[in-house]
JSON list of C-alpha atoms in Angstrom, two decimals:
[
{"chain": "P", "resi": 1, "resn": "MET", "atom": "CA", "xyz": [-56.28, 38.97, -67.42]},
{"chain": "P", "resi": 2, "resn": "ASP", "atom": "CA", "xyz": [-57.22, 42.49, -68.39]},
{"chain": "P", "resi": 3, "resn": "TRP", "atom": "CA", "xyz": [-55.75, 43.77, -65.12]},
{"chain": "P", "resi": 4, "resn": "LEU", "atom": "CA", "xyz": [-52.41, 42.19, -66.07]},
{"chain": "P", "resi": 5, "resn": "LYS", "atom": "CA", "xyz": [-52.45, 43.89, -69.46]},
{"chain": "P", "resi": 6, "resn": "LYS", "atom": "CA", "xyz": [-53.31, 47.22, -67.85]},
{"chain": "P", "resi": 7, "resn": "LEU", "atom": "CA", "xyz": [-50.55, 46.75, -65.28]},
{"chain": "P", "resi": 8, "resn": "LEU", "atom": "CA", "xyz": [-47.96, 45.98, -67.96]},
{"chain": "P", "resi": 9, "resn": "GLN", "atom": "CA", "xyz": [-49.09, 48.92, -70.07]},
{"chain": "P", "resi": 10, "resn": "SER", "atom": "CA", "xyz": [-48.92, 51.30, -67.10]},
{"chain": "P", "resi": 11, "resn": "LEU", "atom": "CA", "xyz": [-45.40, 50.24, -66.06]},
{"chain": "P", "resi": 12, "resn": "PRO", "atom": "CA", "xyz": [-42.58, 52.45, -67.25]},
{"chain": "P", "resi": 13, "resn": "LEU", "atom": "CA", "xyz": [-40.68, 49.57, -68.87]},
{"chain": "P", "resi": 14, "resn": "ASP", "atom": "CA", "xyz": [-38.11, 51.88, -70.50]},
{"chain": "P", "resi": 15, "resn": "ALA", "atom": "CA", "xyz": [-37.19, 53.43, -67.15]},
{"chain": "P", "resi": 16, "resn": "ILE", "atom": "CA", "xyz": [-36.99, 50.01, -65.50]},
{"chain": "P", "resi": 17, "resn": "SER", "atom": "CA", "xyz": [-34.75, 48.66, -68.27]},
{"chain": "P", "resi": 18, "resn": "ASP", "atom": "CA", "xyz": [-32.50, 51.73, -67.97]},
{"chain": "P", "resi": 19, "resn": "VAL", "atom": "CA", "xyz": [-32.14, 51.21, -64.22]},
{"chain": "P", "resi": 20, "resn": "LEU", "atom": "CA", "xyz": [-31.41, 47.51, -64.69]},
{"chain": "P", "resi": 21, "resn": "GLY", "atom": "CA", "xyz": [-28.87, 48.33, -67.41]},
{"chain": "P", "resi": 22, "resn": "ASN", "atom": "CA", "xyz": [-27.12, 50.80, -65.13]},
{"chain": "P", "resi": 23, "resn": "LEU", "atom": "CA", "xyz": [-27.14, 48.21, -62.34]},
{"chain": "P", "resi": 24, "resn": "VAL", "atom": "CA", "xyz": [-25.50, 45.62, -64.61]},
{"chain": "P", "resi": 25, "resn": "VAL", "atom": "CA", "xyz": [-22.85, 48.14, -65.70]},
{"chain": "P", "resi": 26, "resn": "TRP", "atom": "CA", "xyz": [-22.17, 49.09, -62.07]},
{"chain": "P", "resi": 27, "resn": "TRP", "atom": "CA", "xyz": [-21.88, 45.41, -61.08]},
{"chain": "P", "resi": 28, "resn": "SER", "atom": "CA", "xyz": [-19.49, 44.67, -63.96]},
{"chain": "P", "resi": 29, "resn": "HIS", "atom": "CA", "xyz": [-17.24, 47.58, -62.91]},
{"chain": "P", "resi": 30, "resn": "LEU", "atom": "CA", "xyz": [-17.39, 46.42, -59.30]},
{"chain": "P", "resi": 31, "resn": "VAL", "atom": "CA", "xyz": [-16.27, 42.86, -60.03]},
{"chain": "P", "resi": 32, "resn": "GLU", "atom": "CA", "xyz": [-13.87, 43.74, -62.83]},
{"chain": "P", "resi": 33, "resn": "GLY", "atom": "CA", "xyz": [-10.72, 42.37, -61.18]},
{"chain": "P", "resi": 34, "resn": "VAL", "atom": "CA", "xyz": [-12.32, 39.43, -59.37]},
{"chain": "P", "resi": 35, "resn": "PRO", "atom": "CA", "xyz": [-11.41, 35.95, -60.67]},
{"chain": "P", "resi": 36, "resn": "PRO", "atom": "CA", "xyz": [-14.46, 34.05, -61.95]},
{"chain": "P", "resi": 37, "resn": "ALA", "atom": "CA", "xyz": [-13.99, 31.26, -59.41]},
{"chain": "P", "resi": 38, "resn": "GLN", "atom": "CA", "xyz": [-14.25, 33.74, -56.50]},
{"chain": "P", "resi": 39, "resn": "LEU", "atom": "CA", "xyz": [-17.21, 35.68, -57.87]},
{"chain": "P", "resi": 40, "resn": "PRO", "atom": "CA", "xyz": [-19.96, 33.49, -56.34]},
{"chain": "P", "resi": 41, "resn": "LEU", "atom": "CA", "xyz": [-18.28, 33.70, -52.92]},
{"chain": "P", "resi": 42, "resn": "TYR", "atom": "CA", "xyz": [-18.08, 37.50, -53.09]},
{"chain": "P", "resi": 43, "resn": "ALA", "atom": "CA", "xyz": [-21.68, 37.75, -54.27]},
{"chain": "P", "resi": 44, "resn": "TYR", "atom": "CA", "xyz": [-22.84, 35.47, -51.45]},
{"chain": "P", "resi": 45, "resn": "ILE", "atom": "CA", "xyz": [-20.94, 37.37, -48.75]},
{"chain": "P", "resi": 46, "resn": "GLY", "atom": "CA", "xyz": [-22.06, 40.75, -50.11]},
{"chain": "P", "resi": 47, "resn": "GLY", "atom": "CA", "xyz": [-25.67, 39.61, -50.36]},
{"chain": "P", "resi": 48, "resn": "SER", "atom": "CA", "xyz": [-25.58, 38.18, -46.83]},
{"chain": "P", "resi": 49, "resn": "ILE", "atom": "CA", "xyz": [-24.20, 41.42, -45.45]},
{"chain": "P", "resi": 50, "resn": "VAL", "atom": "CA", "xyz": [-26.96, 43.37, -47.22]},
{"chain": "P", "resi": 51, "resn": "VAL", "atom": "CA", "xyz": [-29.58, 41.00, -45.76]},
{"chain": "P", "resi": 52, "resn": "LEU", "atom": "CA", "xyz": [-28.15, 41.43, -42.25]},
{"chain": "P", "resi": 53, "resn": "LEU", "atom": "CA", "xyz": [-28.07, 45.21, -42.60]},
{"chain": "P", "resi": 54, "resn": "LEU", "atom": "CA", "xyz": [-31.67, 45.24, -43.81]},
{"chain": "P", "resi": 55, "resn": "TRP", "atom": "CA", "xyz": [-32.65, 42.97, -40.94]},
{"chain": "P", "resi": 56, "resn": "LEU", "atom": "CA", "xyz": [-31.40, 45.67, -38.56]},
{"chain": "P", "resi": 57, "resn": "LEU", "atom": "CA", "xyz": [-34.39, 47.74, -39.69]},
{"chain": "P", "resi": 58, "resn": "VAL", "atom": "CA", "xyz": [-36.71, 44.90, -38.63]},
{"chain": "P", "resi": 59, "resn": "VAL", "atom": "CA", "xyz": [-34.82, 44.42, -35.36]},
{"chain": "P", "resi": 60, "resn": "ARG", "atom": "CA", "xyz": [-35.63, 48.00, -34.34]},
{"chain": "P", "resi": 61, "resn": "LEU", "atom": "CA", "xyz": [-39.34, 47.16, -34.46]},
{"chain": "P", "resi": 62, "resn": "LEU", "atom": "CA", "xyz": [-39.02, 44.01, -32.33]},
{"chain": "P", "resi": 63, "resn": "PRO", "atom": "CA", "xyz": [-38.59, 43.99, -28.56]},
{"chain": "P", "resi": 64, "resn": "LYS", "atom": "CA", "xyz": [-34.93, 44.30, -27.58]},
{"chain": "P", "resi": 65, "resn": "PRO", "atom": "CA", "xyz": [-34.07, 40.68, -26.70]},
{"chain": "P", "resi": 66, "resn": "LEU", "atom": "CA", "xyz": [-36.10, 39.17, -29.57]},
{"chain": "P", "resi": 67, "resn": "GLY", "atom": "CA", "xyz": [-34.51, 41.47, -32.12]},
{"chain": "P", "resi": 68, "resn": "GLY", "atom": "CA", "xyz": [-30.99, 40.58, -31.06]},
{"chain": "P", "resi": 69, "resn": "ILE", "atom": "CA", "xyz": [-31.78, 36.87, -30.92]},
{"chain": "P", "resi": 70, "resn": "SER", "atom": "CA", "xyz": [-33.36, 36.93, -34.39]},
{"chain": "P", "resi": 71, "resn": "TRP", "atom": "CA", "xyz": [-30.32, 38.78, -35.78]},
{"chain": "P", "resi": 72, "resn": "VAL", "atom": "CA", "xyz": [-27.95, 36.20, -34.28]},
{"chain": "P", "resi": 73, "resn": "MET", "atom": "CA", "xyz": [-30.04, 33.34, -35.67]},
{"chain": "P", "resi": 74, "resn": "LEU", "atom": "CA", "xyz": [-30.12, 34.90, -39.15]},
{"chain": "P", "resi": 75, "resn": "PHE", "atom": "CA", "xyz": [-26.35, 35.44, -38.96]},
{"chain": "P", "resi": 76, "resn": "ALA", "atom": "CA", "xyz": [-25.88, 31.78, -37.98]},
{"chain": "P", "resi": 77, "resn": "VAL", "atom": "CA", "xyz": [-28.07, 30.53, -40.83]},
{"chain": "P", "resi": 78, "resn": "LEU", "atom": "CA", "xyz": [-26.27, 32.70, -43.38]},
{"chain": "P", "resi": 79, "resn": "PHE", "atom": "CA", "xyz": [-22.66, 32.33, -42.22]},
{"chain": "P", "resi": 80, "resn": "ALA", "atom": "CA", "xyz": [-22.32, 28.98, -40.40]},
{"chain": "P", "resi": 81, "resn": "PRO", "atom": "CA", "xyz": [-19.67, 26.96, -42.23]},
{"chain": "P", "resi": 82, "resn": "GLY", "atom": "CA", "xyz": [-20.53, 23.61, -43.73]},
{"chain": "P", "resi": 83, "resn": "SER", "atom": "CA", "xyz": [-19.19, 21.40, -46.48]},
{"chain": "P", "resi": 84, "resn": "ALA", "atom": "CA", "xyz": [-20.22, 21.44, -50.09]},
{"chain": "P", "resi": 85, "resn": "LEU", "atom": "CA", "xyz": [-22.27, 18.44, -51.18]},
{"chain": "P", "resi": 86, "resn": "GLY", "atom": "CA", "xyz": [-19.94, 15.64, -50.20]},
{"chain": "P", "resi": 87, "resn": "ASP", "atom": "CA", "xyz": [-16.69, 17.52, -50.84]},
{"chain": "P", "resi": 88, "resn": "PRO", "atom": "CA", "xyz": [-15.24, 18.23, -47.38]},
{"chain": "P", "resi": 89, "resn": "SER", "atom": "CA", "xyz": [-12.49, 20.46, -48.78]},
{"chain": "P", "resi": 90, "resn": "ALA", "atom": "CA", "xyz": [-14.93, 23.02, -50.21]},
{"chain": "P", "resi": 91, "resn": "LEU", "atom": "CA", "xyz": [-16.68, 25.27, -47.74]},
{"chain": "P", "resi": 92, "resn": "ALA", "atom": "CA", "xyz": [-20.31, 26.22, -48.17]},
{"chain": "P", "resi": 93, "resn": "PRO", "atom": "CA", "xyz": [-22.98, 27.61, -45.88]},
{"chain": "P", "resi": 94, "resn": "ALA", "atom": "CA", "xyz": [-24.35, 24.93, -43.58]},
{"chain": "P", "resi": 95, "resn": "SER", "atom": "CA", "xyz": [-27.91, 25.99, -44.40]},
{"chain": "P", "resi": 96, "resn": "ILE", "atom": "CA", "xyz": [-27.40, 24.79, -47.99]},
{"chain": "P", "resi": 97, "resn": "GLY", "atom": "CA", "xyz": [-26.34, 21.39, -46.65]},
{"chain": "P", "resi": 98, "resn": "VAL", "atom": "CA", "xyz": [-29.41, 21.23, -44.41]},
{"chain": "P", "resi": 99, "resn": "VAL", "atom": "CA", "xyz": [-31.75, 22.05, -47.30]},
{"chain": "P", "resi": 100, "resn": "TYR", "atom": "CA", "xyz": [-30.00, 19.56, -49.60]},
{"chain": "P", "resi": 101, "resn": "SER", "atom": "CA", "xyz": [-30.16, 16.81, -46.97]},
{"chain": "P", "resi": 102, "resn": "LEU", "atom": "CA", "xyz": [-33.84, 17.46, -46.36]},
{"chain": "P", "resi": 103, "resn": "MET", "atom": "CA", "xyz": [-34.55, 17.33, -50.07]},
{"chain": "P", "resi": 104, "resn": "MET", "atom": "CA", "xyz": [-32.72, 14.00, -50.29]},
{"chain": "P", "resi": 105, "resn": "LYS", "atom": "CA", "xyz": [-34.64, 12.78, -47.21]},
{"chain": "P", "resi": 106, "resn": "ASP", "atom": "CA", "xyz": [-31.39, 12.28, -45.30]},
{"chain": "P", "resi": 107, "resn": "VAL", "atom": "CA", "xyz": [-32.34, 13.16, -41.72]},
{"chain": "P", "resi": 108, "resn": "SER", "atom": "CA", "xyz": [-28.94, 12.32, -40.24]},
{"chain": "P", "resi": 109, "resn": "GLY", "atom": "CA", "xyz": [-27.22, 14.50, -42.85]},
{"chain": "P", "resi": 110, "resn": "ALA", "atom": "CA", "xyz": [-29.61, 17.36, -42.07]},
{"chain": "P", "resi": 111, "resn": "ILE", "atom": "CA", "xyz": [-28.86, 17.06, -38.36]},
{"chain": "P", "resi": 112, "resn": "ALA", "atom": "CA", "xyz": [-25.11, 16.89, -39.04]},
{"chain": "P", "resi": 113, "resn": "ASN", "atom": "CA", "xyz": [-25.32, 20.00, -41.23]},
{"chain": "P", "resi": 114, "resn": "ALA", "atom": "CA", "xyz": [-27.50, 21.81, -38.65]},
{"chain": "P", "resi": 115, "resn": "LEU", "atom": "CA", "xyz": [-24.91, 21.38, -35.87]},
{"chain": "P", "resi": 116, "resn": "PRO", "atom": "CA", "xyz": [-22.64, 24.21, -37.13]},
{"chain": "P", "resi": 117, "resn": "ILE", "atom": "CA", "xyz": [-25.68, 26.51, -37.26]},
{"chain": "P", "resi": 118, "resn": "LEU", "atom": "CA", "xyz": [-26.53, 25.63, -33.67]},
{"chain": "P", "resi": 119, "resn": "VAL", "atom": "CA", "xyz": [-22.92, 26.14, -32.55]},
{"chain": "P", "resi": 120, "resn": "VAL", "atom": "CA", "xyz": [-22.74, 29.57, -34.21]},
{"chain": "P", "resi": 121, "resn": "THR", "atom": "CA", "xyz": [-26.13, 30.48, -32.69]},
{"chain": "P", "resi": 122, "resn": "VAL", "atom": "CA", "xyz": [-25.04, 29.48, -29.18]},
{"chain": "P", "resi": 123, "resn": "ALA", "atom": "CA", "xyz": [-21.71, 31.28, -29.57]},
{"chain": "P", "resi": 124, "resn": "GLY", "atom": "CA", "xyz": [-23.50, 34.41, -30.82]},
{"chain": "P", "resi": 125, "resn": "LEU", "atom": "CA", "xyz": [-26.00, 34.32, -27.97]},
{"chain": "P", "resi": 126, "resn": "PHE", "atom": "CA", "xyz": [-23.16, 33.92, -25.47]},
{"chain": "P", "resi": 127, "resn": "VAL", "atom": "CA", "xyz": [-21.28, 36.87, -26.97]},
{"chain": "P", "resi": 128, "resn": "GLY", "atom": "CA", "xyz": [-24.52, 38.90, -26.86]},
{"chain": "P", "resi": 129, "resn": "PHE", "atom": "CA", "xyz": [-25.02, 37.95, -23.21]},
{"chain": "P", "resi": 130, "resn": "ILE", "atom": "CA", "xyz": [-21.47, 39.04, -22.30]},
{"chain": "P", "resi": 131, "resn": "TRP", "atom": "CA", "xyz": [-21.98, 42.25, -24.31]},
{"chain": "P", "resi": 132, "resn": "GLN", "atom": "CA", "xyz": [-25.18, 43.06, -22.40]},
{"chain": "P", "resi": 133, "resn": "LEU", "atom": "CA", "xyz": [-23.43, 42.42, -19.06]},
{"chain": "P", "resi": 134, "resn": "LEU", "atom": "CA", "xyz": [-20.57, 44.73, -19.99]},
{"chain": "P", "resi": 135, "resn": "ARG", "atom": "CA", "xyz": [-22.94, 47.35, -21.36]},
{"chain": "P", "resi": 136, "resn": "GLY", "atom": "CA", "xyz": [-25.04, 47.26, -18.17]},
{"chain": "P", "resi": 137, "resn": "ALA", "atom": "CA", "xyz": [-21.95, 47.58, -15.97]},
{"chain": "P", "resi": 138, "resn": "ILE", "atom": "CA", "xyz": [-20.62, 50.48, -18.02]},
{"chain": "P", "resi": 139, "resn": "GLU", "atom": "CA", "xyz": [-23.99, 52.27, -18.00]},
{"chain": "P", "resi": 140, "resn": "SER", "atom": "CA", "xyz": [-24.40, 51.84, -14.23]},
{"chain": "P", "resi": 141, "resn": "ASN", "atom": "CA", "xyz": [-20.88, 53.14, -13.61]},
{"chain": "P", "resi": 142, "resn": "LEU", "atom": "CA", "xyz": [-21.57, 56.13, -15.86]},
{"chain": "P", "resi": 143, "resn": "ALA", "atom": "CA", "xyz": [-24.82, 56.84, -14.01]},
{"chain": "P", "resi": 144, "resn": "LYS", "atom": "CA", "xyz": [-23.04, 56.65, -10.65]},
{"chain": "P", "resi": 145, "resn": "SER", "atom": "CA", "xyz": [-20.26, 58.94, -11.81]},
{"chain": "P", "resi": 146, "resn": "ARG", "atom": "CA", "xyz": [-22.79, 61.44, -13.21]},
{"chain": "P", "resi": 147, "resn": "LEU", "atom": "CA", "xyz": [-24.66, 61.40, -9.89]},
{"chain": "P", "resi": 148, "resn": "ARG", "atom": "CA", "xyz": [-21.42, 61.95, -7.96]},
{"chain": "P", "resi": 149, "resn": "ALA", "atom": "CA", "xyz": [-20.45, 64.79, -10.29]},
{"chain": "P", "resi": 150, "resn": "GLU", "atom": "CA", "xyz": [-23.85, 66.45, -9.81]},
{"chain": "P", "resi": 151, "resn": "GLN", "atom": "CA", "xyz": [-23.58, 66.07, -6.03]},
{"chain": "P", "resi": 152, "resn": "ASP", "atom": "CA", "xyz": [-20.05, 67.50, -6.05]},
{"chain": "P", "resi": 153, "resn": "ALA", "atom": "CA", "xyz": [-21.13, 70.44, -8.19]},
{"chain": "P", "resi": 154, "resn": "ALA", "atom": "CA", "xyz": [-24.07, 71.13, -5.86]},
{"chain": "P", "resi": 155, "resn": "ALA", "atom": "CA", "xyz": [-21.77, 70.95, -2.83]},
{"chain": "P", "resi": 156, "resn": "GLN", "atom": "CA", "xyz": [-19.30, 73.34, -4.48]},
{"chain": "P", "resi": 157, "resn": "LEU", "atom": "CA", "xyz": [-22.08, 75.80, -5.25]},
{"chain": "P", "resi": 158, "resn": "GLN", "atom": "CA", "xyz": [-23.36, 75.52, -1.70]},
{"chain": "P", "resi": 159, "resn": "LEU", "atom": "CA", "xyz": [-19.92, 76.18, -0.25]},
{"chain": "P", "resi": 160, "resn": "ALA", "atom": "CA", "xyz": [-19.21, 79.02, -2.68]},
{"chain": "P", "resi": 161, "resn": "GLY", "atom": "CA", "xyz": [-22.50, 80.72, -1.80]},
{"chain": "P", "resi": 162, "resn": "GLY", "atom": "CA", "xyz": [-21.91, 80.47, 1.92]},
{"chain": "P", "resi": 163, "resn": "ASN", "atom": "CA", "xyz": [-25.23, 78.71, 2.35]},
{"chain": "P", "resi": 164, "resn": "TYR", "atom": "CA", "xyz": [-24.19, 75.76, 4.49]},
{"chain": "P", "resi": 165, "resn": "LEU", "atom": "CA", "xyz": [-27.74, 74.71, 5.29]},
{"chain": "P", "resi": 166, "resn": "ALA", "atom": "CA", "xyz": [-29.27, 75.06, 1.86]},
{"chain": "P", "resi": 167, "resn": "ASP", "atom": "CA", "xyz": [-31.80, 72.27, 1.99]},
{"chain": "P", "resi": 168, "resn": "LYS", "atom": "CA", "xyz": [-35.07, 73.12, 3.71]},
{"chain": "P", "resi": 169, "resn": "GLU", "atom": "CA", "xyz": [-35.14, 69.69, 5.28]},
{"chain": "P", "resi": 170, "resn": "LEU", "atom": "CA", "xyz": [-31.66, 70.21, 6.73]},
{"chain": "P", "resi": 171, "resn": "VAL", "atom": "CA", "xyz": [-32.69, 73.65, 8.05]},
{"chain": "P", "resi": 172, "resn": "GLU", "atom": "CA", "xyz": [-35.84, 72.19, 9.64]},
{"chain": "P", "resi": 173, "resn": "GLU", "atom": "CA", "xyz": [-33.87, 69.31, 11.17]},
{"chain": "P", "resi": 174, "resn": "ALA", "atom": "CA", "xyz": [-31.26, 71.71, 12.51]},
{"chain": "P", "resi": 175, "resn": "SER", "atom": "CA", "xyz": [-33.86, 74.07, 13.94]},
{"chain": "P", "resi": 176, "resn": "SER", "atom": "CA", "xyz": [-35.83, 71.23, 15.55]},
{"chain": "P", "resi": 177, "resn": "ALA", "atom": "CA", "xyz": [-32.62, 69.82, 17.04]},
{"chain": "P", "resi": 178, "resn": "HIS", "atom": "CA", "xyz": [-31.68, 73.29, 18.30]},
{"chain": "P", "resi": 179, "resn": "GLN", "atom": "CA", "xyz": [-35.13, 73.76, 19.84]},
{"chain": "P", "resi": 180, "resn": "ALA", "atom": "CA", "xyz": [-34.87, 70.36, 21.53]},
{"chain": "P", "resi": 181, "resn": "LYS", "atom": "CA", "xyz": [-31.54, 71.39, 23.07]},
{"chain": "P", "resi": 182, "resn": "LEU", "atom": "CA", "xyz": [-33.06, 74.66, 24.29]},
{"chain": "P", "resi": 183, "resn": "VAL", "atom": "CA", "xyz": [-35.95, 72.80, 25.89]},
{"chain": "P", "resi": 184, "resn": "LYS", "atom": "CA", "xyz": [-33.52, 70.43, 27.65]},
{"chain": "P", "resi": 185, "resn": "THR", "atom": "CA", "xyz": [-31.37, 73.27, 28.91]},
{"chain": "P", "resi": 186, "resn": "LYS", "atom": "CA", "xyz": [-34.38, 75.19, 30.24]},
{"chain": "P", "resi": 187, "resn": "LYS", "atom": "CA", "xyz": [-35.52, 72.19, 32.24]}
]
């Protein structure tokens, strides 16, 4: 327990309390005009967005498909719509319903609350698949157009320089073809 006392004595508690006080003041100014009934919804959405943005840092470390899949799954868990504890008119995240059903040992309720999460996950994966197809098509078209532009620029430089047989291979092919014609004509 001495290590705990030393840790508490070494912490700058005044600085921490000042930072927390400033954070509370900032939060109160931020939610000044928000009705109290809407405040939990705004806090949940804001917190979920912060979690998703922080997860992007983790996604960069993962292999490309796994990172995107994990981001879609986290998005589905955080934002899939469900109903609030028996009140179908009030919306709540479906993950809360799954946890509540599991705590109440209601397997059918947990499965019913997990279905929106699965639907959002499948929809997100489908959108990601379409996005990757479009991105691949756009990148391949850009690569082809860059290659064509480079070939056109090389052809223009070749024509402008008057060097019609610029490639060594073309010169060698032309000279070997010319020598073959000379040999045929001599015979």
